[in-house]
């Protein structure tokens, strides 16, 4: 389907709803009542199984929570969510994205968590011109060579949270570091960000170890690290894999000998399960549960009460996705056909997030602060700001 036809379809659906609504509310029409009849379709492609399952669940719950808190509508219209399990499997991403775009004709697409899934999804979303909000996947390309007017990211690029860790590790006095990550886009790009920051400061990467995704058999690699005897180790793992890695690192005896650093995903949503094994780990991330700002103070208890889930960075990214949809749809009073105006509203959005207020860069990626955190008594305690208002590199981004 061509770009123009798809947008026309959205406007038709909006107008049909409006006419039907006008008939029903003939004696007291209001914009809200008119727009309220046709549902806005939001397609969600996130993992609900596998190592990233809890990330997908938190993002979904928090996005819905943000919208429910604002009255449960987008620009005055009811919403239909169409949810698919991505399984964090790139080979299934094209079929799943097509199911939502062509099969369901969604107005908005939200997802995914996994960078490999994101690459496939973004290519189709660009082609089909569907407004897409990425609430986690950090693939640098999305706000680099694959950037597009209709693609926004409310989370981070993979480079972003790891880059500030480089200077942190160097300033802690470490000079020789082993890096380790899952062997796919996110892992490699996270290590790339760290290495850039660390080498710029004067440090040396002794060895980069890549392990198959989503496997969690780490023992052989930990034995190798023990033999290499670096000053410190920097890793990227998240979700179920992060729980296993941190426990294995402690159980192997390395924890007390070689300090462990990471981008903050290693200790997000995982601390209860990791227990004492996580104590002392230093990370950099755009959020911490201990941030003392009004939005975070209100968000955490309200989200936890409403959903029974603990709030973490993934919940915050989902919540901010909901806030963005609300702002944009309110700006066009529910007219999903007004794509240009929706994009402008998104580009100008100021998100009052539990992570701190943020805005979009020209490449549609958050410009945000990255906090230095350390696990103390089962919490990611903020030690300071590792990098203020850090923008993604956006290498190769040309907005068409
Ligand atoms: C990714 O694949 O982009 C990804 C997954 C989980 C994270 C961060 C990045 O926590």
Tab-separated table of C-alpha atoms and ligand atoms in Angstrom:
chain	number	residue	atom	x	y	z
A	1	UNK	CA	0.000	0.000	0.000
A	2	UNK	CA	1.390	3.432	-0.877
A	3	UNK	CA	2.151	6.075	1.701
A	4	UNK	CA	-0.607	8.425	0.567
A	5	UNK	CA	-3.273	5.718	0.562
A	6	UNK	CA	-2.387	4.636	4.070
A	7	UNK	CA	-2.673	8.151	5.478
A	8	UNK	CA	-5.951	8.639	3.582
A	9	UNK	CA	-7.269	5.483	5.163
A	10	UNK	CA	-6.465	6.801	8.629
A	11	UNK	CA	-8.192	10.097	7.921
A	12	UNK	CA	-11.227	8.227	6.514
A	13	UNK	CA	-11.443	6.120	9.661
A	14	UNK	CA	-11.279	9.297	11.748
A	15	UNK	CA	-13.912	11.103	9.655
A	16	UNK	CA	-16.250	8.087	9.546
A	17	UNK	CA	-16.035	7.975	13.309
A	18	UNK	CA	-16.623	11.679	13.475
A	19	UNK	CA	-19.757	11.525	11.310
A	20	UNK	CA	-21.163	8.619	13.285
A	21	UNK	CA	-20.329	10.459	16.472
A	22	UNK	CA	-21.954	13.644	15.207
A	23	UNK	CA	-25.182	11.754	14.467
A	24	UNK	CA	-25.260	10.230	17.918
A	25	UNK	CA	-24.461	13.483	19.645
A	26	UNK	CA	-26.506	15.708	17.305
A	27	UNK	CA	-27.852	17.907	20.060
A	28	UNK	CA	-24.654	18.556	21.930
A	29	UNK	CA	-21.725	17.923	19.645
A	30	UNK	CA	-18.296	18.437	21.049
A	31	UNK	CA	-14.934	17.631	19.601
A	32	UNK	CA	-14.412	15.015	22.247
A	33	UNK	CA	-17.731	13.312	21.613
A	34	UNK	CA	-17.215	13.431	17.862
A	35	UNK	CA	-13.741	12.005	17.835
A	36	UNK	CA	-14.635	9.503	20.496
A	37	UNK	CA	-16.452	7.029	18.270
A	38	UNK	CA	-13.695	5.589	16.073
A	39	UNK	CA	-10.989	3.803	17.980
A	40	UNK	CA	-7.328	4.624	17.563
A	41	UNK	CA	-5.423	1.431	16.824
A	42	UNK	CA	-2.083	1.089	18.581
A	43	UNK	CA	-0.023	-1.932	17.504
A	44	UNK	CA	2.460	-3.225	20.055
A	45	UNK	CA	5.354	-5.531	19.188
A	46	UNK	CA	7.217	-6.428	22.376
A	47	UNK	CA	8.655	-9.551	24.010
A	48	UNK	CA	6.304	-11.395	26.381
A	49	UNK	CA	8.386	-14.565	26.441
A	50	UNK	CA	12.101	-15.335	26.693
A	51	UNK	CA	14.904	-13.457	28.440
A	52	UNK	CA	13.375	-10.012	27.745
A	53	UNK	CA	9.795	-10.935	28.776
A	54	UNK	CA	9.647	-8.716	31.848
A	55	UNK	CA	10.965	-5.750	29.861
A	56	UNK	CA	8.058	-6.060	27.417
A	57	UNK	CA	5.561	-6.487	30.231
A	58	UNK	CA	6.750	-3.403	32.106
A	59	UNK	CA	6.793	-1.232	28.984
A	60	UNK	CA	3.261	-2.308	28.041
A	61	UNK	CA	1.851	-1.873	31.548
A	62	UNK	CA	3.409	1.580	31.982
A	63	UNK	CA	2.330	2.890	28.574
A	64	UNK	CA	-1.252	1.833	29.296
A	65	UNK	CA	-0.970	3.272	32.806
A	66	UNK	CA	0.064	6.711	31.465
A	67	UNK	CA	-2.900	6.762	29.095
A	68	UNK	CA	-5.349	5.440	31.716
A	69	UNK	CA	-4.221	8.147	34.160
A	70	UNK	CA	-5.054	10.777	31.534
A	71	UNK	CA	-8.588	9.431	31.025
A	72	UNK	CA	-7.973	6.403	28.819
A	73	UNK	CA	-8.279	8.182	25.450
A	74	UNK	CA	-5.981	9.608	22.779
A	75	UNK	CA	-7.120	12.974	21.450
A	76	UNK	CA	-10.632	12.171	22.695
A	77	UNK	CA	-10.834	8.787	20.989
A	78	UNK	CA	-11.021	5.349	22.538
A	79	UNK	CA	-8.089	3.027	21.912
A	80	UNK	CA	-7.702	-0.503	20.669
A	81	UNK	CA	-4.362	-2.090	21.532
A	82	UNK	CA	-3.237	-4.924	19.274
A	83	UNK	CA	-0.423	-6.788	21.021
A	84	UNK	CA	2.015	-9.304	19.536
A	85	UNK	CA	4.800	-11.249	21.271
A	86	UNK	CA	8.037	-10.495	19.402
A	87	UNK	CA	9.769	-13.285	21.390
A	88	UNK	CA	12.876	-11.053	20.900
A	89	UNK	CA	13.442	-13.069	17.709
A	90	UNK	CA	14.654	-11.079	14.693
A	91	UNK	CA	13.679	-13.793	12.150
A	92	UNK	CA	10.017	-13.314	13.156
A	93	UNK	CA	10.118	-9.509	13.106
A	94	UNK	CA	9.153	-8.905	9.473
A	95	UNK	CA	6.090	-11.137	9.612
A	96	UNK	CA	4.974	-9.679	12.945
A	97	UNK	CA	5.416	-6.088	11.783
A	98	UNK	CA	3.466	-6.802	8.600
A	99	UNK	CA	0.681	-8.368	10.663
A	100	UNK	CA	0.298	-5.104	12.552
A	101	UNK	CA	0.763	-2.669	9.677
A	102	UNK	CA	-0.890	-4.403	6.752
A	103	UNK	CA	-3.074	-6.934	8.581
A	104	UNK	CA	-4.354	-4.680	11.377
A	105	UNK	CA	-3.811	-1.318	9.715
A	106	UNK	CA	-2.666	0.208	13.001
A	107	UNK	CA	-2.453	3.983	13.404
A	108	UNK	CA	0.674	3.784	15.558
A	109	UNK	CA	3.303	1.147	16.076
A	110	UNK	CA	5.060	0.726	19.455
A	111	UNK	CA	8.080	-1.557	19.869
A	112	UNK	CA	10.392	-3.348	20.156
A	113	UNK	CA	12.928	-4.212	22.925
A	114	UNK	CA	15.520	-6.088	20.836
A	115	UNK	CA	17.795	-4.204	18.407
A	116	UNK	CA	17.655	-6.985	15.799
A	117	UNK	CA	13.860	-6.924	15.800
A	118	UNK	CA	14.036	-3.125	15.571
A	119	UNK	CA	16.130	-3.197	12.405
A	120	UNK	CA	13.507	-5.245	10.554
A	121	UNK	CA	10.616	-3.299	12.013
A	122	UNK	CA	12.068	0.134	11.218
A	123	UNK	CA	12.657	-0.751	7.582
A	124	UNK	CA	8.981	-1.642	7.111
A	125	UNK	CA	7.724	1.274	9.193
A	126	UNK	CA	9.743	3.685	7.016
A	127	UNK	CA	8.433	2.140	3.831
A	128	UNK	CA	4.820	2.120	5.011
A	129	UNK	CA	5.086	5.507	6.707
A	130	UNK	CA	3.495	4.441	10.000
A	131	UNK	CA	4.362	6.573	13.026
A	132	UNK	CA	6.499	4.319	15.185
A	133	UNK	CA	7.661	4.817	18.760
A	134	UNK	CA	10.549	2.665	19.923
A	135	UNK	CA	10.285	2.288	23.726
A	136	UNK	CA	13.550	0.394	24.228
A	137	UNK	CA	15.582	-1.080	21.350
A	138	UNK	CA	18.803	0.893	21.129
A	139	UNK	CA	20.041	0.003	17.608
A	140	UNK	CA	22.209	3.012	16.747
A	141	UNK	CA	21.027	2.843	13.135
A	142	UNK	CA	17.445	3.845	14.065
A	143	UNK	CA	18.570	7.366	14.839
A	144	UNK	CA	21.483	7.104	12.400
A	145	UNK	CA	21.304	5.943	8.774
A	146	UNK	CA	17.781	4.514	9.231
A	147	UNK	CA	16.343	7.644	10.858
A	148	UNK	CA	13.040	8.840	9.424
A	149	UNK	CA	10.440	11.535	10.120
A	150	UNK	CA	7.945	8.886	11.283
A	151	UNK	CA	10.301	7.053	13.681
A	152	UNK	CA	10.791	8.235	17.276
A	153	UNK	CA	12.649	6.620	20.147
A	154	UNK	CA	11.752	7.260	23.800
A	155	UNK	CA	14.601	5.211	25.262
A	156	UNK	CA	18.280	5.550	24.185
A	157	UNK	CA	20.705	4.556	21.458
A	158	UNK	CA	23.001	1.671	22.427
A	159	UNK	CA	25.974	4.007	22.373
A	160	UNK	CA	24.370	6.444	24.819
A	161	UNK	CA	24.281	4.726	28.256
A	162	UNK	CA	27.633	2.948	27.795
A	163	UNK	CA	29.726	5.855	26.558
A	164	UNK	CA	29.730	7.713	29.942
A	165	UNK	CA	30.877	4.528	31.718
A	166	UNK	CA	34.231	4.732	29.917
A	167	UNK	CA	35.324	7.830	31.783
A	168	UNK	CA	33.869	6.517	35.063
A	169	UNK	CA	35.951	3.330	34.897
A	170	UNK	CA	39.096	5.279	33.945
A	171	UNK	CA	38.550	7.806	36.744
A	172	UNK	CA	38.192	4.910	39.202
A	173	UNK	CA	41.803	4.123	38.357
A	174	UNK	CA	41.389	1.165	35.979
A	175	UNK	CA	43.571	0.990	32.878
A	176	UNK	CA	43.150	-2.564	31.462
A	177	UNK	CA	39.589	-3.760	30.959
A	178	UNK	CA	37.870	-6.849	29.534
A	179	UNK	CA	34.489	-6.215	27.903
A	180	UNK	CA	31.804	-8.850	27.445
A	181	UNK	CA	28.298	-8.885	25.931
A	182	UNK	CA	25.732	-10.884	24.021
A	183	UNK	CA	26.815	-11.222	20.433
A	184	UNK	CA	24.247	-9.110	18.607
A	185	UNK	CA	23.734	-5.472	17.653
A	186	UNK	CA	22.902	-4.124	21.115
A	187	UNK	CA	25.775	-5.910	22.839
A	188	UNK	CA	28.360	-4.905	20.261
A	189	UNK	CA	27.189	-1.295	20.095
A	190	UNK	CA	27.080	-1.009	23.897
A	191	UNK	CA	30.675	-2.226	24.090
A	192	UNK	CA	31.546	0.185	21.271
A	193	UNK	CA	30.201	3.132	23.287
A	194	UNK	CA	32.094	2.068	26.401
A	195	UNK	CA	35.338	1.448	24.524
A	196	UNK	CA	35.167	4.873	22.901
A	197	UNK	CA	34.756	6.604	26.273
A	198	UNK	CA	37.412	4.453	27.954
A	199	UNK	CA	40.010	4.692	25.172
A	200	UNK	CA	39.420	8.441	24.749
A	201	UNK	CA	40.311	8.770	28.433
A	202	UNK	CA	43.488	6.694	27.941
A	203	UNK	CA	42.398	3.166	28.894
A	204	UNK	CA	43.054	-0.098	27.051
A	205	UNK	CA	40.591	-2.875	26.145
A	206	UNK	CA	42.495	-6.102	26.803
A	207	UNK	CA	39.883	-8.346	25.258
A	208	UNK	CA	36.292	-8.186	23.983
A	209	UNK	CA	34.290	-11.364	24.634
A	210	UNK	CA	31.012	-11.976	22.776
A	211	UNK	CA	28.597	-14.697	23.943
A	212	UNK	CA	25.629	-16.134	22.020
A	213	UNK	CA	22.223	-14.484	22.586
A	214	UNK	CA	20.137	-15.370	24.595
A	215	UNK	CA	22.299	-18.072	26.179
A	216	UNK	CA	23.381	-17.796	29.817
A	217	UNK	CA	26.202	-20.322	30.126
A	218	UNK	CA	28.931	-17.936	31.255
A	219	UNK	CA	31.325	-20.204	33.160
A	220	UNK	CA	33.962	-20.717	30.457
A	221	UNK	CA	34.173	-16.950	29.814
A	222	UNK	CA	34.518	-16.202	33.528
A	223	UNK	CA	37.400	-18.654	33.723
A	224	UNK	CA	39.026	-16.813	30.821
A	225	UNK	CA	38.570	-13.458	32.589
A	226	UNK	CA	40.156	-14.863	35.770
A	227	UNK	CA	43.198	-15.856	33.708
A	228	UNK	CA	43.429	-12.451	31.973
A	229	UNK	CA	43.374	-10.596	35.329
A	230	UNK	CA	42.119	-7.216	34.041
A	231	UNK	CA	41.686	-4.231	36.390
A	232	UNK	CA	37.922	-4.235	35.735
A	233	UNK	CA	35.199	-5.821	33.591
A	234	UNK	CA	32.506	-3.978	31.620
A	235	UNK	CA	29.463	-5.909	30.325
A	236	UNK	CA	26.108	-5.594	28.587
A	237	UNK	CA	23.409	-8.028	29.710
A	238	UNK	CA	19.748	-7.349	30.474
A	239	UNK	CA	16.594	-9.115	31.619
A	240	UNK	CA	16.836	-12.756	32.668
A	241	UNK	CA	20.400	-12.952	31.339
A	242	UNK	CA	21.495	-10.090	33.621
A	243	UNK	CA	20.224	-11.928	36.695
A	244	UNK	CA	22.187	-15.042	35.751
A	245	UNK	CA	25.364	-13.160	34.824
A	246	UNK	CA	25.593	-11.184	38.074
A	247	UNK	CA	25.003	-14.316	40.165
A	248	UNK	CA	27.595	-16.296	38.184
A	249	UNK	CA	30.150	-13.483	38.450
A	250	UNK	CA	29.832	-13.511	42.244
A	251	UNK	CA	29.743	-17.318	42.500
A	252	UNK	CA	32.950	-17.588	40.445
A	253	UNK	CA	34.793	-15.533	43.053
A	254	UNK	CA	35.543	-12.690	40.640
A	255	UNK	CA	33.308	-10.141	42.382
A	256	UNK	CA	35.762	-9.490	45.213
A	257	UNK	CA	38.808	-9.371	42.916
A	258	UNK	CA	37.803	-7.558	39.720
A	259	UNK	CA	35.178	-4.774	39.896
A	260	UNK	CA	32.208	-5.193	37.546
A	261	UNK	CA	30.760	-2.250	35.577
A	262	UNK	CA	27.926	-2.033	33.060
A	263	UNK	CA	25.336	0.154	31.432
A	264	UNK	CA	22.526	0.181	33.986
A	265	UNK	CA	20.370	-2.506	32.361
A	266	UNK	CA	22.417	-5.081	34.259
A	267	UNK	CA	20.768	-4.015	37.515
A	268	UNK	CA	17.313	-2.873	36.307
A	269	UNK	CA	14.303	-4.914	37.388
A	270	UNK	CA	16.741	-7.586	38.562
A	271	UNK	CA	18.019	-6.528	41.990
A	272	UNK	CA	15.648	-8.636	44.061
A	273	UNK	CA	16.663	-11.774	42.188
A	274	UNK	CA	20.379	-10.873	42.179
A	275	UNK	CA	20.484	-10.155	45.926
A	276	UNK	CA	23.923	-9.724	47.499
A	277	UNK	CA	25.649	-10.636	44.210
A	278	UNK	CA	24.752	-7.190	42.823
A	279	UNK	CA	26.002	-5.096	45.757
A	280	UNK	CA	28.639	-2.544	44.746
A	281	UNK	CA	28.154	-2.755	40.958
A	282	UNK	CA	28.536	0.653	39.298
A	283	UNK	CA	26.520	1.493	36.204
A	284	UNK	CA	25.493	4.473	34.074
A	285	UNK	CA	21.891	4.931	32.934
A	286	UNK	CA	19.227	7.540	32.200
A	287	UNK	CA	17.200	6.528	35.262
A	288	UNK	CA	17.437	5.364	38.857
A	289	UNK	CA	14.655	4.381	41.234
A	290	UNK	CA	16.204	6.734	43.798
A	291	UNK	CA	15.995	9.888	41.643
A	292	UNK	CA	14.490	12.642	43.708
A	293	UNK	CA	12.325	14.631	41.326
A	294	UNK	CA	8.549	15.328	41.525
A	295	UNK	CA	7.635	13.148	38.501
A	296	UNK	CA	9.515	10.133	39.898
A	297	UNK	CA	8.105	10.602	43.394
A	298	UNK	CA	4.568	10.518	41.985
A	299	UNK	CA	5.121	7.873	39.314
A	300	UNK	CA	6.681	5.053	41.337
A	301	UNK	CA	4.012	4.443	43.993
A	302	UNK	CA	1.142	5.136	41.577
A	303	UNK	CA	2.461	2.706	38.946
A	304	UNK	CA	3.238	0.028	41.505
A	305	UNK	CA	-0.203	0.346	43.093
A	306	UNK	CA	-2.038	0.265	39.752
A	307	UNK	CA	-0.125	-2.620	38.170
A	308	UNK	CA	1.452	-4.614	41.008
A	309	UNK	CA	4.778	-4.308	39.130
A	310	UNK	CA	7.911	-2.585	40.391
A	311	UNK	CA	8.941	0.531	38.489
A	312	UNK	CA	12.248	0.470	36.614
A	313	UNK	CA	13.822	2.059	33.540
A	314	UNK	CA	11.709	-0.088	31.204
A	315	UNK	CA	8.515	1.058	32.926
A	316	UNK	CA	9.702	4.666	32.614
A	317	UNK	CA	10.339	4.266	28.876
A	318	UNK	CA	6.835	2.792	28.455
A	319	UNK	CA	5.305	5.569	30.549
A	320	UNK	CA	7.038	8.230	28.463
A	321	UNK	CA	5.777	6.532	25.286
A	322	UNK	CA	2.245	6.920	26.644
A	323	UNK	CA	2.900	10.594	27.480
A	324	UNK	CA	4.210	11.209	23.963
A	325	UNK	CA	1.163	9.612	22.325
A	326	UNK	CA	-1.131	11.682	24.562
A	327	UNK	CA	0.622	14.966	23.756
A	328	UNK	CA	0.676	14.340	20.023
A	329	UNK	CA	-2.910	13.112	19.738
A	330	UNK	CA	-4.220	15.956	21.877
A	331	UNK	CA	-2.425	18.405	19.573
A	332	UNK	CA	-4.403	17.114	16.552
A	333	UNK	CA	-7.610	16.428	18.511
A	334	UNK	CA	-7.520	12.785	17.573
A	335	UNK	CA	-7.067	13.192	13.816
A	336	UNK	CA	-4.703	10.337	12.985
A	337	UNK	CA	-4.728	11.468	9.352
A	338	UNK	CA	-2.915	14.676	10.321
A	339	UNK	CA	0.424	12.923	10.180
A	340	UNK	CA	2.566	15.989	9.582
A	341	UNK	CA	1.061	17.761	12.573
A	342	UNK	CA	1.466	14.668	14.773
A	343	UNK	CA	5.144	14.496	13.848
A	344	UNK	CA	5.613	18.205	14.580
A	345	UNK	CA	3.897	17.783	17.962
A	346	UNK	CA	6.160	14.855	18.782
A	347	UNK	CA	9.279	16.734	17.699
A	348	UNK	CA	8.335	19.617	19.996
A	349	UNK	CA	7.227	17.474	22.935
A	350	UNK	CA	8.718	18.077	26.359
A	351	UNK	CA	8.363	14.872	28.355
A	352	UNK	CA	8.070	15.402	32.093
A	353	UNK	CA	9.529	12.011	32.844
A	354	UNK	CA	10.453	10.231	36.085
A	355	UNK	CA	13.996	10.204	34.608
A	356	UNK	CA	13.953	14.041	34.459
A	357	UNK	CA	12.541	16.315	31.729
A	358	UNK	CA	13.742	15.488	28.228
A	359	UNK	CA	13.235	16.501	24.597
A	360	UNK	CA	14.010	14.921	21.219
A	361	UNK	CA	17.163	15.510	19.207
A	362	UNK	CA	16.870	16.268	15.486
A	363	UNK	CA	17.290	12.500	14.910
A	364	UNK	CA	14.283	11.765	17.209
A	365	UNK	CA	16.278	10.304	20.110
A	366	UNK	CA	16.098	11.612	23.704
A	367	UNK	CA	18.613	14.220	24.827
A	368	UNK	CA	18.962	13.189	28.456
A	369	UNK	CA	21.131	13.006	31.546
A	370	UNK	CA	23.033	9.815	32.368
A	371	UNK	CA	23.406	9.056	36.054
A	372	UNK	CA	26.247	7.263	37.780
A	373	UNK	CA	24.679	4.655	40.055
A	374	UNK	CA	25.926	2.065	42.492
A	375	UNK	CA	24.009	-0.839	44.001
A	376	UNK	CA	23.760	-0.169	47.737
A	377	UNK	CA	21.367	-2.158	49.945
A	378	UNK	CA	19.478	-3.513	46.951
A	379	UNK	CA	18.963	-0.138	45.242
A	380	UNK	CA	20.630	1.720	42.380
A	381	UNK	CA	21.805	4.700	44.405
A	382	UNK	CA	22.639	7.854	42.408
A	383	UNK	CA	26.237	8.962	42.964
A	384	UNK	CA	26.050	11.851	40.516
A	385	UNK	CA	25.516	12.761	36.856
A	386	UNK	CA	27.985	10.906	34.625
A	387	UNK	CA	27.050	12.926	31.525
A	388	UNK	CA	24.626	15.849	31.373
A	389	UNK	CA	22.202	16.261	28.430
A	390	UNK	CA	23.907	13.658	26.279
A	391	UNK	CA	22.669	13.505	22.704
A	392	UNK	CA	23.060	10.478	20.469
A	393	UNK	CA	25.789	10.705	17.813
A	394	UNK	CA	23.131	10.279	15.056
A	395	UNK	CA	25.875	9.395	12.568
A	396	UNK	CA	24.480	9.173	9.035
A	397	UNK	CA	21.005	10.495	9.850
A	398	UNK	CA	19.405	12.485	7.034
A	399	UNK	CA	15.776	13.269	7.682
A	400	UNK	CA	14.016	12.882	4.304
B	1	LIG	C1	18.462	-3.957	22.588
B	1	LIG	O1	18.432	-5.063	22.023
B	1	LIG	O2	18.530	-2.908	21.938
B	1	LIG	C2	18.395	-3.864	24.067
B	1	LIG	C3	17.782	-4.872	24.812
B	1	LIG	C4	17.703	-4.768	26.190
B	1	LIG	C5	18.244	-3.664	26.832
B	1	LIG	C6	18.873	-2.658	26.105
B	1	LIG	C7	18.955	-2.765	24.708
B	1	LIG	O3	18.158	-3.564	28.171
